């Protein structure tokens, strides 16, 4: 089933012609209307007329998040403020927020993308979609909300928090699609058991999970705990929000809505484009966005692209699961360590729970890595010797996987703080004054 078969099953040659037409238009618009882009293009003596097809995209300059911050609040907008009907902003730990403006057409495009994503996950106009992403400046909740309405299904805009009420509504309203972060999906599964629910009490058949990196091991955990198909969705507020890409039921990569967003993979070292299949940093160009068009935006997400035909019949290029963010990478004693590597080791061991926290510190000028791991209920009630054996094996497996020794600290079940939004996995004390 497709939401928009004409586009989703378009031939590669037709898609390339559409992308080329749209790229030519958007480059001219940003040059004429966005001071930052005009300055960047003038600096390399590039004119809009030099862009004649999508194959010329490599000639264009990159955009980074700092460009948006430097242009705060509205310096990146390509239309008058009166044409902006919605503002979103991404969170920031320091400095200014990154502000994104949407025209009415931008919102229609976003709803179209999320409607496609919902159908990929198995939703129909008869579905009830439980949206437990946060609503507000964060784009997660509203993206899936308007996608559900575009599909003609029923949306439950419950947002995040109040987990007992979430479970009651999921049961009573007979939701068949759940939308939230993967870490919150696991928390919901735990609370179901704690509140005495059975999986038979619920009508769920699929979940659309995103907004944080998650591993295949976590997918298996969610699918086993909730007895659903766990679908990966990708998005970022700067480009659109959730729905930029989403898995179909084949779960062989996320279909990018490449009639709207053109993807590239570049080397993090040379910044040169890489061939299909090679891992590097994901870059997007928005082909139709009016409010804040972005040219070759560096997402900092690390993954690869996949152009092998999909059994579902969709012809859009796919992106494989993001395995890390280049700016989330930890350098421990000169070794690159990604949280996803740690999560994979933990979730491959049935005695470990999927809840953990990483603490990095510097003692006597030496980096120290501690991984706090929740024990499962079964392990917690086991003998001391069994717990010690588990801890030693986990330390060995971890050292083998990440090439750095780590202190494994086992903590009691339910002692690591749960998050109803994005999970907070890392505390880095090395640079705290």
Short mmCIF file of C-alpha atoms in Angstrom, two decimals:
data_model
loop_
_atom_site.label_atom_id
_atom_site.label_comp_id
_atom_site.label_asym_id
_atom_site.label_seq_id
_atom_site.Cartn_x
_atom_site.Cartn_y
_atom_site.Cartn_z
CA UNK A 1 0.00 0.00 0.00
CA UNK A 2 1.20 3.51 -0.85
CA UNK A 3 0.03 6.96 0.14
CA UNK A 4 1.26 8.57 -3.10
CA UNK A 5 2.14 5.80 -5.54
CA UNK A 6 2.90 8.13 -8.46
CA UNK A 7 5.80 9.71 -6.54
CA UNK A 8 6.82 6.80 -4.32
CA UNK A 9 7.22 4.45 -7.31
CA UNK A 10 8.57 7.01 -9.80
CA UNK A 11 11.37 5.78 -12.08
CA UNK A 12 14.92 6.91 -11.30
CA UNK A 13 15.15 8.94 -14.52
CA UNK A 14 11.86 10.73 -13.78
CA UNK A 15 12.98 11.39 -10.22
CA UNK A 16 16.31 12.82 -11.38
CA UNK A 17 14.53 15.18 -13.79
CA UNK A 18 12.23 16.36 -10.97
CA UNK A 19 15.15 16.81 -8.56
CA UNK A 20 17.10 18.79 -11.17
CA UNK A 21 14.21 21.16 -11.85
CA UNK A 22 13.65 21.73 -8.15
CA UNK A 23 17.36 22.23 -7.35
CA UNK A 24 17.72 24.87 -10.07
CA UNK A 25 14.75 26.76 -8.61
CA UNK A 26 15.82 26.57 -4.97
CA UNK A 27 19.39 27.69 -5.70
CA UNK A 28 18.10 30.79 -7.47
CA UNK A 29 15.71 31.51 -4.59
CA UNK A 30 18.33 31.31 -1.86
CA UNK A 31 20.79 33.39 -3.89
CA UNK A 32 18.19 36.10 -4.42
CA UNK A 33 16.69 36.06 -0.91
CA UNK A 34 19.19 34.80 1.69
CA UNK A 35 22.17 37.03 2.37
CA UNK A 36 24.28 34.19 3.82
CA UNK A 37 23.93 32.01 0.71
CA UNK A 38 24.61 34.88 -1.65
CA UNK A 39 27.81 35.64 0.25
CA UNK A 40 28.90 31.98 0.26
CA UNK A 41 28.26 31.56 -3.46
CA UNK A 42 29.90 34.86 -4.37
CA UNK A 43 32.97 33.85 -2.35
CA UNK A 44 33.53 30.84 -4.63
CA UNK A 45 32.38 32.73 -7.78
CA UNK A 46 29.36 30.49 -8.25
CA UNK A 47 26.21 31.80 -9.92
CA UNK A 48 22.77 30.16 -9.88
CA UNK A 49 23.07 29.69 -13.66
CA UNK A 50 26.01 27.34 -13.05
CA UNK A 51 23.60 24.79 -11.58
CA UNK A 52 21.98 22.99 -14.52
CA UNK A 53 21.00 19.62 -12.96
CA UNK A 54 21.10 17.64 -9.74
CA UNK A 55 24.53 16.36 -10.80
CA UNK A 56 25.92 19.87 -10.21
CA UNK A 57 25.02 19.81 -6.53
CA UNK A 58 28.64 19.17 -5.52
CA UNK A 59 29.51 22.71 -6.72
CA UNK A 60 27.39 24.28 -3.98
CA UNK A 61 28.72 25.28 -0.53
CA UNK A 62 27.82 23.40 2.65
CA UNK A 63 25.55 24.74 5.38
CA UNK A 64 26.20 24.00 9.08
CA UNK A 65 24.17 24.54 12.22
CA UNK A 66 26.32 27.53 13.18
CA UNK A 67 25.07 29.32 10.06
CA UNK A 68 21.54 29.10 11.45
CA UNK A 69 22.67 30.32 14.86
CA UNK A 70 24.59 33.21 13.33
CA UNK A 71 21.43 34.19 11.42
CA UNK A 72 19.17 34.06 14.51
CA UNK A 73 16.26 34.51 14.46
CA UNK A 74 15.08 35.09 10.87
CA UNK A 75 18.20 35.71 8.78
CA UNK A 76 17.90 32.39 6.90
CA UNK A 77 14.30 32.94 5.82
CA UNK A 78 13.77 33.12 2.06
CA UNK A 79 10.26 34.59 2.24
CA UNK A 80 8.79 37.63 4.02
CA UNK A 81 7.83 37.07 7.65
CA UNK A 82 4.14 37.48 6.76
CA UNK A 83 4.36 34.23 4.73
CA UNK A 84 5.60 32.24 7.73
CA UNK A 85 2.70 30.47 9.46
CA UNK A 86 4.64 28.34 11.97
CA UNK A 87 7.92 28.64 13.88
CA UNK A 88 9.79 25.71 15.41
CA UNK A 89 13.16 25.75 17.14
CA UNK A 90 15.58 23.01 18.07
CA UNK A 91 16.91 22.72 21.60
CA UNK A 92 20.33 24.07 22.45
CA UNK A 93 22.52 23.52 25.49
CA UNK A 94 24.50 26.69 24.78
CA UNK A 95 23.95 29.77 22.68
CA UNK A 96 20.99 30.52 20.45
CA UNK A 97 18.26 28.16 19.31
CA UNK A 98 18.14 27.18 15.66
CA UNK A 99 14.90 28.66 14.35
CA UNK A 100 12.92 27.12 11.50
CA UNK A 101 10.04 28.81 9.70
CA UNK A 102 7.31 27.07 7.70
CA UNK A 103 5.00 28.44 5.03
CA UNK A 104 1.62 26.84 4.43
CA UNK A 105 3.12 24.85 1.55
CA UNK A 106 5.96 23.68 3.82
CA UNK A 107 3.44 22.34 6.32
CA UNK A 108 1.54 20.58 3.55
CA UNK A 109 4.78 18.94 2.40
CA UNK A 110 5.61 17.86 5.95
CA UNK A 111 2.16 16.32 6.40
CA UNK A 112 2.57 14.50 3.07
CA UNK A 113 5.90 13.03 4.19
CA UNK A 114 4.50 11.80 7.49
CA UNK A 115 1.40 10.36 5.84
CA UNK A 116 3.72 8.36 3.58
CA UNK A 117 5.68 7.23 6.64
CA UNK A 118 2.56 6.10 8.48
CA UNK A 119 1.44 4.01 5.51
CA UNK A 120 4.93 2.47 5.31
CA UNK A 121 4.48 1.36 8.92
CA UNK A 122 1.12 -0.25 8.15
CA UNK A 123 -1.30 2.54 9.05
CA UNK A 124 -4.55 2.98 7.11
CA UNK A 125 -7.33 5.59 7.23
CA UNK A 126 -8.99 3.30 9.77
CA UNK A 127 -5.99 3.46 12.15
CA UNK A 128 -5.78 5.18 15.52
CA UNK A 129 -2.34 6.72 16.00
CA UNK A 130 -1.12 7.36 19.56
CA UNK A 131 1.40 10.24 19.35
CA UNK A 132 3.56 10.30 22.48
CA UNK A 133 6.29 12.52 21.07
CA UNK A 134 6.47 15.92 22.70
CA UNK A 135 4.42 18.77 21.25
CA UNK A 136 5.71 22.34 21.12
CA UNK A 137 8.86 23.82 19.62
CA UNK A 138 10.12 20.24 19.19
CA UNK A 139 8.85 18.99 15.82
CA UNK A 140 8.15 15.35 16.77
CA UNK A 141 4.57 15.47 17.99
CA UNK A 142 3.10 17.89 15.47
CA UNK A 143 4.77 16.16 12.53
CA UNK A 144 3.12 12.80 13.20
CA UNK A 145 -0.08 14.58 14.21
CA UNK A 146 -0.58 16.32 10.86
CA UNK A 147 0.60 13.26 8.95
CA UNK A 148 -2.13 11.21 10.63
CA UNK A 149 -4.77 13.78 9.74
CA UNK A 150 -3.47 13.94 6.15
CA UNK A 151 -3.89 10.16 5.94
CA UNK A 152 -7.42 10.47 7.27
CA UNK A 153 -6.73 8.34 10.33
CA UNK A 154 -7.54 9.18 13.97
CA UNK A 155 -4.82 10.90 15.98
CA UNK A 156 -4.54 10.82 19.78
CA UNK A 157 -2.36 13.89 20.59
CA UNK A 158 -1.35 12.72 24.05
CA UNK A 159 2.20 14.16 23.93
CA UNK A 160 4.78 12.95 26.46
CA UNK A 161 4.50 12.30 30.18
CA UNK A 162 1.88 10.80 32.53
CA UNK A 163 2.67 7.22 31.56
CA UNK A 164 -0.25 5.65 33.42
CA UNK A 165 -2.66 7.79 31.42
CA UNK A 166 -0.81 6.90 28.23
CA UNK A 167 -1.40 3.20 28.86
CA UNK A 168 -5.06 3.76 29.71
CA UNK A 169 -5.64 5.73 26.51
CA UNK A 170 -3.72 3.27 24.35
CA UNK A 171 -5.93 0.50 25.65
CA UNK A 172 -9.28 2.29 25.70
CA UNK A 173 -8.86 4.10 22.36
CA UNK A 174 -7.53 0.91 20.72
CA UNK A 175 -4.49 2.53 19.13
CA UNK A 176 -2.81 0.35 16.53
CA UNK A 177 0.16 2.68 15.82
CA UNK A 178 2.44 4.08 18.55
CA UNK A 179 4.73 7.06 17.89
CA UNK A 180 7.43 7.93 20.46
CA UNK A 181 11.15 7.63 21.15
CA UNK A 182 12.51 4.06 21.32
CA UNK A 183 13.66 4.52 24.91
CA UNK A 184 10.15 5.59 25.91
CA UNK A 185 8.69 2.55 24.13
CA UNK A 186 10.75 0.32 26.40
CA UNK A 187 9.63 2.33 29.42
CA UNK A 188 6.00 1.88 28.36
CA UNK A 189 6.57 -1.88 28.12
CA UNK A 190 7.99 -1.92 31.66
CA UNK A 191 5.07 0.09 33.00
CA UNK A 192 2.57 -2.21 31.27
CA UNK A 193 3.96 -5.12 33.24
CA UNK A 194 4.12 -3.12 36.46
CA UNK A 195 0.48 -2.01 36.10
CA UNK A 196 -0.66 -5.58 35.43
CA UNK A 197 -1.57 -5.17 31.77
CA UNK A 198 -1.34 -8.01 29.28
CA UNK A 199 -0.30 -7.46 25.67
CA UNK A 200 -3.74 -8.82 24.79
CA UNK A 201 -5.20 -5.66 26.36
CA UNK A 202 -3.78 -3.60 23.49
CA UNK A 203 -4.42 -3.34 19.77
CA UNK A 204 -0.90 -2.24 18.77
CA UNK A 205 0.59 -3.63 15.57
CA UNK A 206 3.42 -1.19 14.84
CA UNK A 207 5.44 1.62 16.36
CA UNK A 208 7.23 4.49 14.62
CA UNK A 209 10.27 5.36 16.69
CA UNK A 210 12.83 8.12 16.24
CA UNK A 211 14.36 11.32 17.69
CA UNK A 212 17.33 9.39 19.12
CA UNK A 213 19.83 6.86 17.85
CA UNK A 214 18.91 3.23 18.52
CA UNK A 215 20.40 -0.10 17.61
CA UNK A 216 19.08 -3.27 16.02
CA UNK A 217 19.37 -4.89 19.43
CA UNK A 218 17.01 -2.28 20.86
CA UNK A 219 14.63 -2.88 17.97
CA UNK A 220 14.48 -6.59 18.85
CA UNK A 221 13.88 -5.74 22.49
CA UNK A 222 10.98 -3.43 21.65
CA UNK A 223 9.43 -5.88 19.21
CA UNK A 224 9.63 -8.71 21.73
CA UNK A 225 8.34 -6.65 24.66
CA UNK A 226 5.43 -5.03 22.80
CA UNK A 227 4.78 -7.69 20.14
CA UNK A 228 4.83 -5.09 17.36
CA UNK A 229 6.85 -4.20 14.30
CA UNK A 230 9.28 -1.42 15.28
CA UNK A 231 9.75 1.05 12.42
CA UNK A 232 12.61 3.54 12.28
CA UNK A 233 11.84 7.13 11.25
CA UNK A 234 14.31 9.93 10.61
CA UNK A 235 14.00 13.68 10.61
CA UNK A 236 15.48 16.87 11.93
CA UNK A 237 13.84 20.20 12.50
CA UNK A 238 16.23 22.08 10.22
CA UNK A 239 15.17 20.01 7.21
CA UNK A 240 11.51 19.31 8.01
CA UNK A 241 10.97 17.30 11.17
CA UNK A 242 10.12 13.59 11.41
CA UNK A 243 9.26 12.05 8.06
CA UNK A 244 12.34 13.00 6.04
CA UNK A 245 12.84 9.23 5.80
CA UNK A 246 11.09 6.15 7.17
CA UNK A 247 11.30 2.38 6.96
CA UNK A 248 8.66 0.34 5.20
CA UNK A 249 7.56 -3.02 6.56
CA UNK A 250 10.59 -4.67 4.89
CA UNK A 251 12.83 -2.88 7.44
CA UNK A 252 15.81 -2.78 5.06
CA UNK A 253 16.58 0.91 5.39
CA UNK A 254 14.62 4.15 5.56
CA UNK A 255 13.08 5.43 2.33
CA UNK A 256 14.12 9.07 1.91
CA UNK A 257 11.42 11.35 0.50
CA UNK A 258 13.92 12.28 -2.17
CA UNK A 259 11.47 14.28 -4.25
CA UNK A 260 11.69 16.83 -1.42
CA UNK A 261 15.08 16.16 0.20
CA UNK A 262 18.21 15.25 -1.78
CA UNK A 263 20.72 13.17 0.24
CA UNK A 264 24.49 12.89 0.00
CA UNK A 265 27.11 11.08 2.06
CA UNK A 266 30.40 12.91 2.50
CA UNK A 267 33.72 12.06 4.08
CA UNK A 268 34.07 13.62 7.54
CA UNK A 269 37.78 14.13 6.80
CA UNK A 270 37.84 15.51 3.24
CA UNK A 271 34.18 16.65 2.96
CA UNK A 272 34.15 15.08 -0.50
CA UNK A 273 31.05 13.11 -1.63
CA UNK A 274 31.29 9.34 -1.20
CA UNK A 275 29.83 6.59 -3.41
CA UNK A 276 26.54 4.87 -2.56
CA UNK A 277 27.13 2.28 0.16
CA UNK A 278 30.06 3.96 1.90
CA UNK A 279 29.66 5.28 5.44
CA UNK A 280 30.06 8.95 6.19
CA UNK A 281 28.18 12.09 7.19
CA UNK A 282 24.64 12.57 5.90
CA UNK A 283 23.99 15.83 4.02
CA UNK A 284 20.59 17.10 2.84
CA UNK A 285 19.42 19.73 0.37
CA UNK A 286 15.77 20.79 0.63
CA UNK A 287 14.35 20.90 -2.90
CA UNK A 288 10.98 22.62 -2.32
CA UNK A 289 11.12 24.25 1.10
CA UNK A 290 10.03 27.90 1.03
CA UNK A 291 10.48 29.23 4.56
CA UNK A 292 14.05 28.19 5.21
CA UNK A 293 15.56 26.32 2.27
CA UNK A 294 18.87 24.66 3.14
CA UNK A 295 21.64 23.80 0.70
CA UNK A 296 23.88 20.82 1.48
CA UNK A 297 23.13 20.90 5.20
CA UNK A 298 25.57 18.82 7.25
CA UNK A 299 23.47 16.81 9.70
CA UNK A 300 26.42 15.32 11.65
CA UNK A 301 24.63 11.96 11.48
CA UNK A 302 26.76 9.05 10.32
CA UNK A 303 25.23 6.40 8.05
CA UNK A 304 25.25 5.14 4.46
CA UNK A 305 22.87 5.21 1.49
CA UNK A 306 21.36 2.17 -0.20
CA UNK A 307 19.95 2.13 -3.74
CA UNK A 308 19.13 -1.57 -4.04
CA UNK A 309 15.53 -2.18 -5.16
CA UNK A 310 13.09 -2.64 -2.28
CA UNK A 311 10.56 -5.47 -2.24
CA UNK A 312 7.85 -2.94 -1.29
CA UNK A 313 8.07 -1.39 -4.76
CA UNK A 314 9.13 2.10 -3.65
CA UNK A 315 11.97 3.48 -5.76
CA UNK A 316 13.26 6.18 -3.40
CA UNK A 317 16.84 5.86 -2.23
CA UNK A 318 17.19 4.50 1.30
CA UNK A 319 19.39 5.48 4.21
CA UNK A 320 20.66 2.82 6.56
CA UNK A 321 20.21 3.27 10.31
CA UNK A 322 22.21 6.15 11.76
CA UNK A 323 24.90 4.45 13.83
CA UNK A 324 26.28 7.56 15.51
CA UNK A 325 26.57 11.31 15.40
CA UNK A 326 29.96 12.77 14.64
CA UNK A 327 29.42 15.30 17.44
CA UNK A 328 28.32 12.56 19.92
CA UNK A 329 31.55 10.65 19.45
CA UNK A 330 33.60 10.24 22.61
CA UNK A 331 37.38 10.22 22.35
CA UNK A 332 38.68 8.07 25.19
CA UNK A 333 42.46 7.90 25.47
CA UNK A 334 42.74 8.58 21.74
CA UNK A 335 40.12 5.98 20.72
CA UNK A 336 36.84 6.93 19.06
CA UNK A 337 33.92 5.46 21.01
CA UNK A 338 30.25 5.75 20.02
CA UNK A 339 27.38 5.14 22.48
CA UNK A 340 25.77 2.85 19.90
CA UNK A 341 28.72 0.44 20.25
CA UNK A 342 28.15 0.26 24.00
CA UNK A 343 24.41 -0.25 23.56
CA UNK A 344 24.96 -3.13 21.13
CA UNK A 345 27.11 -5.00 23.63
CA UNK A 346 24.62 -4.48 26.46
CA UNK A 347 21.55 -5.50 24.52
CA UNK A 348 23.20 -8.64 23.19
CA UNK A 349 23.31 -9.91 26.78
CA UNK A 350 19.88 -11.01 28.10
CA UNK A 351 20.90 -10.39 31.72
CA UNK A 352 21.42 -6.69 31.11
CA UNK A 353 18.48 -4.31 30.89
CA UNK A 354 18.35 -1.76 28.04
CA UNK A 355 18.96 1.08 30.50
CA UNK A 356 22.47 2.44 30.95
CA UNK A 357 24.43 5.63 31.54
CA UNK A 358 27.93 6.54 30.38
CA UNK A 359 30.18 8.64 32.62
CA UNK A 360 33.51 9.98 31.37
CA UNK A 361 35.99 11.66 33.70
CA UNK A 362 39.69 12.52 33.81
CA UNK A 363 41.75 11.25 36.74
CA UNK A 364 45.46 12.12 36.97
CA UNK A 365 45.33 13.34 33.35
CA UNK A 366 43.96 9.99 32.17
CA UNK A 367 40.51 9.48 30.67
CA UNK A 368 38.32 7.12 32.69
CA UNK A 369 35.21 5.48 31.24
CA UNK A 370 32.45 4.15 33.49
CA UNK A 371 29.34 2.39 32.20
CA UNK A 372 26.49 2.15 34.67
CA UNK A 373 24.29 -0.80 33.73
CA UNK A 374 20.95 -1.76 35.20
CA UNK A 375 20.67 -5.40 36.11
CA UNK A 376 17.63 -7.34 35.01
CA UNK A 377 15.29 -8.53 37.74
CA UNK A 378 16.54 -12.09 37.20
CA UNK A 379 20.19 -11.13 37.66
CA UNK A 380 19.46 -8.85 40.63
CA UNK A 381 17.97 -11.77 42.56
CA UNK A 382 20.84 -14.11 41.66
CA UNK A 383 23.84 -15.12 43.76
CA UNK A 384 26.76 -12.75 44.25
CA UNK A 385 29.09 -15.05 42.29
CA UNK A 386 26.77 -15.06 39.28
CA UNK A 387 26.57 -11.27 39.36
CA UNK A 388 30.35 -11.00 39.53
CA UNK A 389 30.76 -13.41 36.60
CA UNK A 390 28.30 -11.36 34.56
CA UNK A 391 30.14 -8.14 35.37
CA UNK A 392 33.51 -9.61 34.36
CA UNK A 393 32.17 -10.99 31.09
CA UNK A 394 30.50 -7.68 30.28
CA UNK A 395 33.78 -5.83 30.89
CA UNK A 396 35.61 -8.24 28.55
CA UNK A 397 32.96 -7.97 25.83
CA UNK A 398 32.97 -4.20 26.12
CA UNK A 399 36.76 -3.91 25.86
CA UNK A 400 36.70 -6.12 22.79
CA UNK A 401 33.99 -4.03 21.12
CA UNK A 402 35.27 -0.52 21.84
CA UNK A 403 39.03 -1.17 22.26
CA UNK A 404 39.07 0.69 25.57
CA UNK A 405 38.78 -0.68 29.09
CA UNK A 406 35.71 0.50 30.98
CA UNK A 407 34.62 0.25 34.58
CA UNK A 408 31.32 -1.62 34.68
CA UNK A 409 29.07 -0.51 37.54
CA UNK A 410 25.99 -2.66 38.06
CA UNK A 411 23.03 -0.86 39.56
CA UNK A 412 19.68 -2.13 40.79
CA UNK A 413 16.64 -2.40 38.51
CA UNK A 414 14.76 0.87 37.80
CA UNK A 415 17.52 3.01 39.34
CA UNK A 416 18.61 4.78 36.15
CA UNK A 417 16.41 7.77 35.40
CA UNK A 418 13.84 7.19 32.68
CA UNK A 419 13.17 9.78 30.02
CA UNK A 420 9.84 10.51 28.37
CA UNK A 421 11.66 12.25 25.53
CA UNK A 422 15.18 11.73 24.28
CA UNK A 423 17.21 9.53 26.60
CA UNK A 424 20.17 11.23 28.28
CA UNK A 425 22.93 8.66 27.98
CA UNK A 426 26.20 10.53 28.65
CA UNK A 427 27.76 12.62 31.40
CA UNK A 428 31.18 13.96 30.40
CA UNK A 429 32.94 15.50 33.39
CA UNK A 430 36.27 16.13 31.67
CA UNK A 431 35.50 19.66 30.61
CA UNK A 432 33.46 20.78 33.61
CA UNK A 433 35.26 23.58 35.42
#
